């Protein structure tokens, strides 16, 4: 019988890969759960923070491995998570199903099926969006969307978050000192609407000091807010029509179009953009902190960028980078028969998920 399987490689000092140990991995290993019977639904998305990983299933359940402060600020109220994935059962979410989640360095944002927003973890730049001087404790944000609107997308960078409403507006909070949360630039302590976008936004991704938003594929309107470092704004194409998916590393932007071509620009000193030169048609993309991976139409998984912790596999140079791309074969990924359904990347971590025997 086919079962949901998740494989990981990369940085693992806090057990964030969920492989049952805390050693870095450069050859993909299967992730484990405290209770294997709970891994009963297909994986919707995987989000990696500084030292933790969240796995959201299609049935709305959420799993965590690694180091993330889930409950309150005191040691007695910290949920204990280790080097295998465990279901997040915190009563904070009132038993609601989760539809979206994102990962900052030490904070996570979680959106429930009824569009309530919860922030958990810690941070010194308003990452939790609960106001100035609020202690590090999990909590629910006050509703700020106009009546009748819902949340359709959610993205976070190192220290800021952007969400997209069903009306095409965007809101954000956290570190906005480079203008990544609109004007005026600075720390944004509570969610605020980001003005100045002339089109209806449908997706967003975040880099370290920028936010990238894009409109309907029929016209390809897009915009970049924030830092111009690595020419991330000036190197952008005029438009991105017929796009299929988008991603961002800390200093680079990736756009996959419907023809299977990957467009990429921004930081490339460590080979971050290398996968864009892959000769095959591309089916899926994922961008981590300073690396990227792709899934091609014929099942190959390729990596490029900073791979010092093994997150790009073993095919790195002496500096720990992949300046073009290295690849793994599928469906026999990591020695297992796997129907690959998706890929994901975090802070020096890479994930491949699908159905296996």
JSON list of C-alpha atoms in Angstrom, two decimals, residues 51-179:
[
{"chain": "A", "resi": 51, "resn": "UNK", "atom": "CA", "xyz": [15.96, 25.57, 13.48]},
{"chain": "A", "resi": 52, "resn": "UNK", "atom": "CA", "xyz": [12.55, 24.00, 12.96]},
{"chain": "A", "resi": 53, "resn": "UNK", "atom": "CA", "xyz": [10.27, 22.61, 10.25]},
{"chain": "A", "resi": 54, "resn": "UNK", "atom": "CA", "xyz": [6.49, 22.65, 9.90]},
{"chain": "A", "resi": 55, "resn": "UNK", "atom": "CA", "xyz": [4.59, 20.11, 7.81]},
{"chain": "A", "resi": 56, "resn": "UNK", "atom": "CA", "xyz": [0.98, 20.95, 6.94]},
{"chain": "A", "resi": 57, "resn": "UNK", "atom": "CA", "xyz": [-1.22, 18.10, 5.71]},
{"chain": "A", "resi": 58, "resn": "UNK", "atom": "CA", "xyz": [-4.21, 18.35, 3.38]},
{"chain": "A", "resi": 59, "resn": "UNK", "atom": "CA", "xyz": [-6.53, 17.44, 6.25]},
{"chain": "A", "resi": 60, "resn": "UNK", "atom": "CA", "xyz": [-5.49, 20.60, 8.12]},
{"chain": "A", "resi": 61, "resn": "UNK", "atom": "CA", "xyz": [-3.26, 18.97, 10.72]},
{"chain": "A", "resi": 62, "resn": "UNK", "atom": "CA", "xyz": [0.14, 20.47, 11.51]},
{"chain": "A", "resi": 63, "resn": "UNK", "atom": "CA", "xyz": [3.39, 18.74, 12.50]},
{"chain": "A", "resi": 64, "resn": "UNK", "atom": "CA", "xyz": [6.63, 20.12, 13.90]},
{"chain": "A", "resi": 65, "resn": "UNK", "atom": "CA", "xyz": [10.20, 18.94, 14.33]},
{"chain": "A", "resi": 66, "resn": "UNK", "atom": "CA", "xyz": [13.06, 20.94, 15.80]},
{"chain": "A", "resi": 67, "resn": "UNK", "atom": "CA", "xyz": [13.23, 24.00, 18.02]},
{"chain": "A", "resi": 68, "resn": "UNK", "atom": "CA", "xyz": [10.26, 26.38, 18.03]},
{"chain": "A", "resi": 69, "resn": "UNK", "atom": "CA", "xyz": [8.70, 27.92, 21.13]},
{"chain": "A", "resi": 70, "resn": "UNK", "atom": "CA", "xyz": [5.06, 26.98, 20.75]},
{"chain": "A", "resi": 71, "resn": "UNK", "atom": "CA", "xyz": [3.33, 28.04, 23.94]},
{"chain": "A", "resi": 72, "resn": "UNK", "atom": "CA", "xyz": [4.26, 30.80, 26.39]},
{"chain": "A", "resi": 73, "resn": "UNK", "atom": "CA", "xyz": [7.48, 32.52, 27.31]},
{"chain": "A", "resi": 74, "resn": "UNK", "atom": "CA", "xyz": [8.21, 30.52, 30.45]},
{"chain": "A", "resi": 75, "resn": "UNK", "atom": "CA", "xyz": [10.07, 27.22, 30.41]},
{"chain": "A", "resi": 76, "resn": "UNK", "atom": "CA", "xyz": [7.13, 25.42, 32.01]},
{"chain": "A", "resi": 77, "resn": "UNK", "atom": "CA", "xyz": [4.88, 26.29, 29.07]},
{"chain": "A", "resi": 78, "resn": "UNK", "atom": "CA", "xyz": [7.16, 25.37, 26.20]},
{"chain": "A", "resi": 79, "resn": "UNK", "atom": "CA", "xyz": [6.00, 22.43, 24.10]},
{"chain": "A", "resi": 80, "resn": "UNK", "atom": "CA", "xyz": [8.73, 19.81, 23.80]},
{"chain": "A", "resi": 81, "resn": "UNK", "atom": "CA", "xyz": [9.55, 18.86, 20.23]},
{"chain": "A", "resi": 82, "resn": "UNK", "atom": "CA", "xyz": [12.57, 16.84, 19.23]},
{"chain": "A", "resi": 83, "resn": "UNK", "atom": "CA", "xyz": [14.18, 15.25, 16.22]},
{"chain": "A", "resi": 84, "resn": "UNK", "atom": "CA", "xyz": [11.05, 13.54, 14.85]},
{"chain": "A", "resi": 85, "resn": "UNK", "atom": "CA", "xyz": [7.80, 15.10, 13.69]},
{"chain": "A", "resi": 86, "resn": "UNK", "atom": "CA", "xyz": [4.98, 15.35, 16.19]},
{"chain": "A", "resi": 87, "resn": "UNK", "atom": "CA", "xyz": [1.47, 16.71, 15.78]},
{"chain": "A", "resi": 88, "resn": "UNK", "atom": "CA", "xyz": [0.97, 20.23, 17.09]},
{"chain": "A", "resi": 89, "resn": "UNK", "atom": "CA", "xyz": [-1.95, 19.71, 19.46]},
{"chain": "A", "resi": 90, "resn": "UNK", "atom": "CA", "xyz": [-1.78, 23.06, 21.24]},
{"chain": "A", "resi": 91, "resn": "UNK", "atom": "CA", "xyz": [-5.23, 24.18, 22.38]},
{"chain": "A", "resi": 92, "resn": "UNK", "atom": "CA", "xyz": [-4.22, 27.64, 21.18]},
{"chain": "A", "resi": 93, "resn": "UNK", "atom": "CA", "xyz": [-5.87, 26.87, 17.83]},
{"chain": "A", "resi": 94, "resn": "UNK", "atom": "CA", "xyz": [-9.12, 25.74, 19.47]},
{"chain": "A", "resi": 95, "resn": "UNK", "atom": "CA", "xyz": [-9.04, 22.48, 17.55]},
{"chain": "A", "resi": 96, "resn": "UNK", "atom": "CA", "xyz": [-9.43, 24.26, 14.21]},
{"chain": "A", "resi": 97, "resn": "UNK", "atom": "CA", "xyz": [-7.93, 22.98, 10.99]},
{"chain": "A", "resi": 98, "resn": "UNK", "atom": "CA", "xyz": [-4.93, 24.86, 9.60]},
{"chain": "A", "resi": 99, "resn": "UNK", "atom": "CA", "xyz": [-5.00, 26.12, 6.01]},
{"chain": "A", "resi": 100, "resn": "UNK", "atom": "CA", "xyz": [-1.77, 28.15, 5.76]},
{"chain": "A", "resi": 101, "resn": "UNK", "atom": "CA", "xyz": [1.49, 28.46, 7.67]},
{"chain": "A", "resi": 102, "resn": "UNK", "atom": "CA", "xyz": [4.80, 30.27, 7.24]},
{"chain": "A", "resi": 103, "resn": "UNK", "atom": "CA", "xyz": [8.20, 30.18, 8.90]},
{"chain": "A", "resi": 104, "resn": "UNK", "atom": "CA", "xyz": [10.40, 33.06, 10.00]},
{"chain": "A", "resi": 105, "resn": "UNK", "atom": "CA", "xyz": [13.68, 32.45, 11.83]},
{"chain": "A", "resi": 106, "resn": "UNK", "atom": "CA", "xyz": [12.25, 31.92, 15.36]},
{"chain": "A", "resi": 107, "resn": "UNK", "atom": "CA", "xyz": [8.57, 32.59, 14.69]},
{"chain": "A", "resi": 108, "resn": "UNK", "atom": "CA", "xyz": [5.77, 30.94, 12.77]},
{"chain": "A", "resi": 109, "resn": "UNK", "atom": "CA", "xyz": [2.50, 32.35, 11.47]},
{"chain": "A", "resi": 110, "resn": "UNK", "atom": "CA", "xyz": [-0.49, 30.00, 11.32]},
{"chain": "A", "resi": 111, "resn": "UNK", "atom": "CA", "xyz": [-3.85, 30.66, 9.63]},
{"chain": "A", "resi": 112, "resn": "UNK", "atom": "CA", "xyz": [-6.85, 28.51, 10.50]},
{"chain": "A", "resi": 113, "resn": "UNK", "atom": "CA", "xyz": [-9.71, 27.50, 8.23]},
{"chain": "A", "resi": 114, "resn": "UNK", "atom": "CA", "xyz": [-11.81, 30.42, 9.47]},
{"chain": "A", "resi": 115, "resn": "UNK", "atom": "CA", "xyz": [-9.01, 32.95, 8.78]},
{"chain": "A", "resi": 116, "resn": "UNK", "atom": "CA", "xyz": [-7.91, 33.43, 12.36]},
{"chain": "A", "resi": 117, "resn": "UNK", "atom": "CA", "xyz": [-4.18, 34.28, 12.51]},
{"chain": "A", "resi": 118, "resn": "UNK", "atom": "CA", "xyz": [-1.94, 32.91, 15.26]},
{"chain": "A", "resi": 119, "resn": "UNK", "atom": "CA", "xyz": [1.73, 33.69, 15.79]},
{"chain": "A", "resi": 120, "resn": "UNK", "atom": "CA", "xyz": [4.04, 31.49, 17.85]},
{"chain": "A", "resi": 121, "resn": "UNK", "atom": "CA", "xyz": [7.70, 31.75, 18.75]},
{"chain": "A", "resi": 122, "resn": "UNK", "atom": "CA", "xyz": [9.94, 34.69, 19.55]},
{"chain": "A", "resi": 123, "resn": "UNK", "atom": "CA", "xyz": [11.52, 37.69, 17.86]},
{"chain": "A", "resi": 124, "resn": "UNK", "atom": "CA", "xyz": [12.85, 41.20, 18.47]},
{"chain": "A", "resi": 125, "resn": "UNK", "atom": "CA", "xyz": [11.52, 42.91, 15.31]},
{"chain": "A", "resi": 126, "resn": "UNK", "atom": "CA", "xyz": [7.75, 42.53, 15.71]},
{"chain": "A", "resi": 127, "resn": "UNK", "atom": "CA", "xyz": [7.78, 39.17, 13.93]},
{"chain": "A", "resi": 128, "resn": "UNK", "atom": "CA", "xyz": [4.70, 38.11, 15.89]},
{"chain": "A", "resi": 129, "resn": "UNK", "atom": "CA", "xyz": [2.68, 41.18, 14.89]},
{"chain": "A", "resi": 130, "resn": "UNK", "atom": "CA", "xyz": [1.13, 41.66, 18.31]},
{"chain": "A", "resi": 131, "resn": "UNK", "atom": "CA", "xyz": [2.35, 45.15, 19.11]},
{"chain": "A", "resi": 132, "resn": "UNK", "atom": "CA", "xyz": [5.31, 46.90, 20.69]},
{"chain": "A", "resi": 133, "resn": "UNK", "atom": "CA", "xyz": [6.58, 45.41, 23.94]},
{"chain": "A", "resi": 134, "resn": "UNK", "atom": "CA", "xyz": [4.46, 42.25, 23.83]},
{"chain": "A", "resi": 135, "resn": "UNK", "atom": "CA", "xyz": [6.39, 39.35, 25.41]},
{"chain": "A", "resi": 136, "resn": "UNK", "atom": "CA", "xyz": [7.27, 36.21, 23.52]},
{"chain": "A", "resi": 137, "resn": "UNK", "atom": "CA", "xyz": [4.11, 34.14, 23.89]},
{"chain": "A", "resi": 138, "resn": "UNK", "atom": "CA", "xyz": [1.79, 32.50, 21.44]},
{"chain": "A", "resi": 139, "resn": "UNK", "atom": "CA", "xyz": [-1.31, 34.45, 20.59]},
{"chain": "A", "resi": 140, "resn": "UNK", "atom": "CA", "xyz": [-4.07, 35.31, 18.18]},
{"chain": "A", "resi": 141, "resn": "UNK", "atom": "CA", "xyz": [-4.02, 38.52, 16.17]},
{"chain": "A", "resi": 142, "resn": "UNK", "atom": "CA", "xyz": [-7.05, 40.76, 16.19]},
{"chain": "A", "resi": 143, "resn": "UNK", "atom": "CA", "xyz": [-9.01, 40.56, 12.95]},
{"chain": "A", "resi": 144, "resn": "UNK", "atom": "CA", "xyz": [-8.04, 43.32, 10.54]},
{"chain": "A", "resi": 145, "resn": "UNK", "atom": "CA", "xyz": [-9.39, 42.24, 7.16]},
{"chain": "A", "resi": 146, "resn": "UNK", "atom": "CA", "xyz": [-12.58, 43.94, 5.98]},
{"chain": "A", "resi": 147, "resn": "UNK", "atom": "CA", "xyz": [-15.74, 41.85, 6.45]},
{"chain": "A", "resi": 148, "resn": "UNK", "atom": "CA", "xyz": [-16.21, 39.21, 3.77]},
{"chain": "A", "resi": 149, "resn": "UNK", "atom": "CA", "xyz": [-12.53, 38.98, 2.82]},
{"chain": "A", "resi": 150, "resn": "UNK", "atom": "CA", "xyz": [-10.40, 35.89, 3.38]},
{"chain": "A", "resi": 151, "resn": "UNK", "atom": "CA", "xyz": [-6.68, 35.08, 3.35]},
{"chain": "A", "resi": 152, "resn": "UNK", "atom": "CA", "xyz": [-5.52, 33.40, 0.13]},
{"chain": "A", "resi": 153, "resn": "UNK", "atom": "CA", "xyz": [-1.73, 33.44, 0.54]},
{"chain": "A", "resi": 154, "resn": "UNK", "atom": "CA", "xyz": [0.85, 33.83, 3.28]},
{"chain": "A", "resi": 155, "resn": "UNK", "atom": "CA", "xyz": [4.63, 34.30, 3.10]},
{"chain": "A", "resi": 156, "resn": "UNK", "atom": "CA", "xyz": [7.44, 35.14, 5.51]},
{"chain": "A", "resi": 157, "resn": "UNK", "atom": "CA", "xyz": [11.07, 36.09, 5.22]},
{"chain": "A", "resi": 158, "resn": "UNK", "atom": "CA", "xyz": [13.71, 36.15, 7.92]},
{"chain": "A", "resi": 159, "resn": "UNK", "atom": "CA", "xyz": [11.81, 38.69, 10.02]},
{"chain": "A", "resi": 160, "resn": "UNK", "atom": "CA", "xyz": [8.72, 39.91, 8.16]},
{"chain": "A", "resi": 161, "resn": "UNK", "atom": "CA", "xyz": [5.41, 38.50, 6.94]},
{"chain": "A", "resi": 162, "resn": "UNK", "atom": "CA", "xyz": [3.08, 39.37, 4.06]},
{"chain": "A", "resi": 163, "resn": "UNK", "atom": "CA", "xyz": [-0.39, 38.01, 3.45]},
{"chain": "A", "resi": 164, "resn": "UNK", "atom": "CA", "xyz": [-2.71, 38.34, 0.46]},
{"chain": "A", "resi": 165, "resn": "UNK", "atom": "CA", "xyz": [-6.45, 38.89, 0.81]},
{"chain": "A", "resi": 166, "resn": "UNK", "atom": "CA", "xyz": [-9.15, 37.57, -1.50]},
{"chain": "A", "resi": 167, "resn": "UNK", "atom": "CA", "xyz": [-9.67, 41.15, -2.64]},
{"chain": "A", "resi": 168, "resn": "UNK", "atom": "CA", "xyz": [-6.09, 41.31, -3.96]},
{"chain": "A", "resi": 169, "resn": "UNK", "atom": "CA", "xyz": [-4.79, 43.55, -1.18]},
{"chain": "A", "resi": 170, "resn": "UNK", "atom": "CA", "xyz": [-1.65, 42.81, 0.82]},
{"chain": "A", "resi": 171, "resn": "UNK", "atom": "CA", "xyz": [-0.91, 43.29, 4.52]},
{"chain": "A", "resi": 172, "resn": "UNK", "atom": "CA", "xyz": [2.28, 42.86, 6.48]},
{"chain": "A", "resi": 173, "resn": "UNK", "atom": "CA", "xyz": [4.16, 43.19, 9.75]},
{"chain": "A", "resi": 174, "resn": "UNK", "atom": "CA", "xyz": [7.63, 42.68, 11.22]},
{"chain": "A", "resi": 175, "resn": "UNK", "atom": "CA", "xyz": [10.93, 44.16, 10.06]},
{"chain": "A", "resi": 176, "resn": "UNK", "atom": "CA", "xyz": [10.16, 46.70, 7.34]},
{"chain": "A", "resi": 177, "resn": "UNK", "atom": "CA", "xyz": [13.27, 48.85, 7.62]},
{"chain": "A", "resi": 178, "resn": "UNK", "atom": "CA", "xyz": [14.18, 48.38, 3.95]},
{"chain": "A", "resi": 179, "resn": "UNK", "atom": "CA", "xyz": [10.66, 49.16, 2.73]}
]
